[in-house]
Amino acid sequence: MKAAILAMTTILLPALPVAAETGTETLRLRNRSGVDLVRFFASPVTDEFWRDDLLGDYVLGSGRNVDVTIRNVSECFYDLLMMFADGAVVPGRVDVCKADSYTIEP
């Protein structure tokens, strides 16, 4: 009996889904908010915590663009958190697999 189960398991294993590979996505941020963007976070919607600030020490002035790199992408939908020089904190969401840019508007 154990041999039959082992044989069936060996046959079925290749059909099991494999975890998605991780990749890198680049997203062009367009700041049209009228206020400088000082911090920008992007984390998969399934993550409980925010990942690192993708701007680092860079400040994205209003009317400017910057490309940010999102690493270890294993799913497409990301929650965004944007912090502005005037103290405003604004959430967002983007499909990083389909979108090549994200425009921040008032």
XYZ file of C-alpha atoms in Angstrom:
106
model
C 0.000 0.000 0.000
C 2.772 2.471 0.906
C 4.525 1.749 -2.411
C 1.340 2.544 -4.358
C 0.886 5.844 -2.490
C 4.542 6.743 -3.082
C 4.171 6.004 -6.803
C 1.028 8.182 -7.032
C 2.750 10.994 -5.140
C 5.704 10.883 -7.517
C 3.368 11.078 -10.500
C 1.331 13.974 -9.043
C 4.188 16.146 -7.762
C 5.104 17.692 -11.115
C 1.499 18.879 -11.482
C 1.576 20.899 -8.241
C 1.772 24.672 -8.686
C 5.188 26.201 -8.221
C 5.609 29.435 -6.237
C 5.804 32.514 -8.432
C 9.279 33.742 -9.244
C 10.278 37.085 -7.862
C 11.262 39.864 -10.197
C 11.904 43.563 -10.417
C 9.487 46.227 -11.639
C 10.184 49.872 -12.375
C 7.463 52.432 -11.770
C 7.706 56.049 -12.929
C 6.242 58.349 -10.264
C 4.761 61.579 -11.579
C 4.157 64.117 -8.852
C 1.351 66.470 -9.913
C 0.134 67.068 -6.363
C 1.403 70.629 -5.922
C 3.468 69.526 -2.877
C 6.887 67.854 -2.629
C 6.792 64.090 -2.004
C 9.263 63.182 0.752
C 8.585 59.458 1.336
C 7.125 56.704 -0.830
C 6.395 53.165 0.284
C 5.131 50.251 -1.826
C 4.285 46.844 -0.360
C 2.319 43.868 -1.683
C -1.311 44.076 -0.586
C -0.805 40.832 1.340
C 2.084 42.227 3.423
C 1.287 43.317 6.944
C 4.141 45.830 7.130
C 5.513 48.544 4.845
C 8.762 47.902 3.022
C 11.588 50.456 2.808
C 11.085 54.036 1.621
C 11.762 53.864 -2.134
C 12.804 57.526 -2.337
C 15.500 57.299 0.316
C 16.969 60.792 0.740
C 15.504 61.982 -2.564
C 12.618 64.479 -2.537
C 10.297 64.375 -5.549
C 9.299 67.945 -6.223
C 5.874 68.798 -7.579
C 5.875 68.645 -11.364
C 8.820 66.222 -11.396
C 9.149 62.506 -12.205
C 11.342 59.759 -10.818
C 11.715 56.049 -11.567
C 11.519 53.778 -8.522
C 12.543 50.139 -8.520
C 10.420 47.590 -6.698
C 12.410 44.443 -5.980
C 11.312 40.911 -5.106
C 7.961 41.300 -6.862
C 6.042 38.034 -6.545
C 2.520 39.446 -6.870
C 1.103 42.322 -8.881
C -1.038 44.465 -6.576
C 0.809 46.863 -4.301
C -0.452 49.246 -1.645
C 1.208 52.649 -1.733
C 1.819 55.140 1.052
C 2.923 58.655 0.150
C 4.109 61.272 2.631
C 4.296 64.909 1.589
C 6.270 67.918 2.824
C 3.076 69.518 4.178
C 2.440 66.491 6.459
C -0.251 64.862 4.307
C -0.222 61.067 4.163
C -2.008 59.573 1.168
C -2.646 55.890 0.378
C -2.873 54.397 -3.089
C -2.853 51.084 -4.962
C -1.263 49.998 -8.235
C -0.866 46.871 -10.353
C 2.916 46.928 -10.861
C 2.692 44.139 -13.468
C 0.564 46.276 -15.811
C 1.347 49.903 -14.928
C 4.604 51.509 -15.930
C 3.748 54.803 -14.194
C 1.738 56.236 -11.320
C 0.568 59.860 -11.261
C 0.069 61.561 -7.922
C -2.659 64.181 -8.277
C -4.384 66.514 -5.796
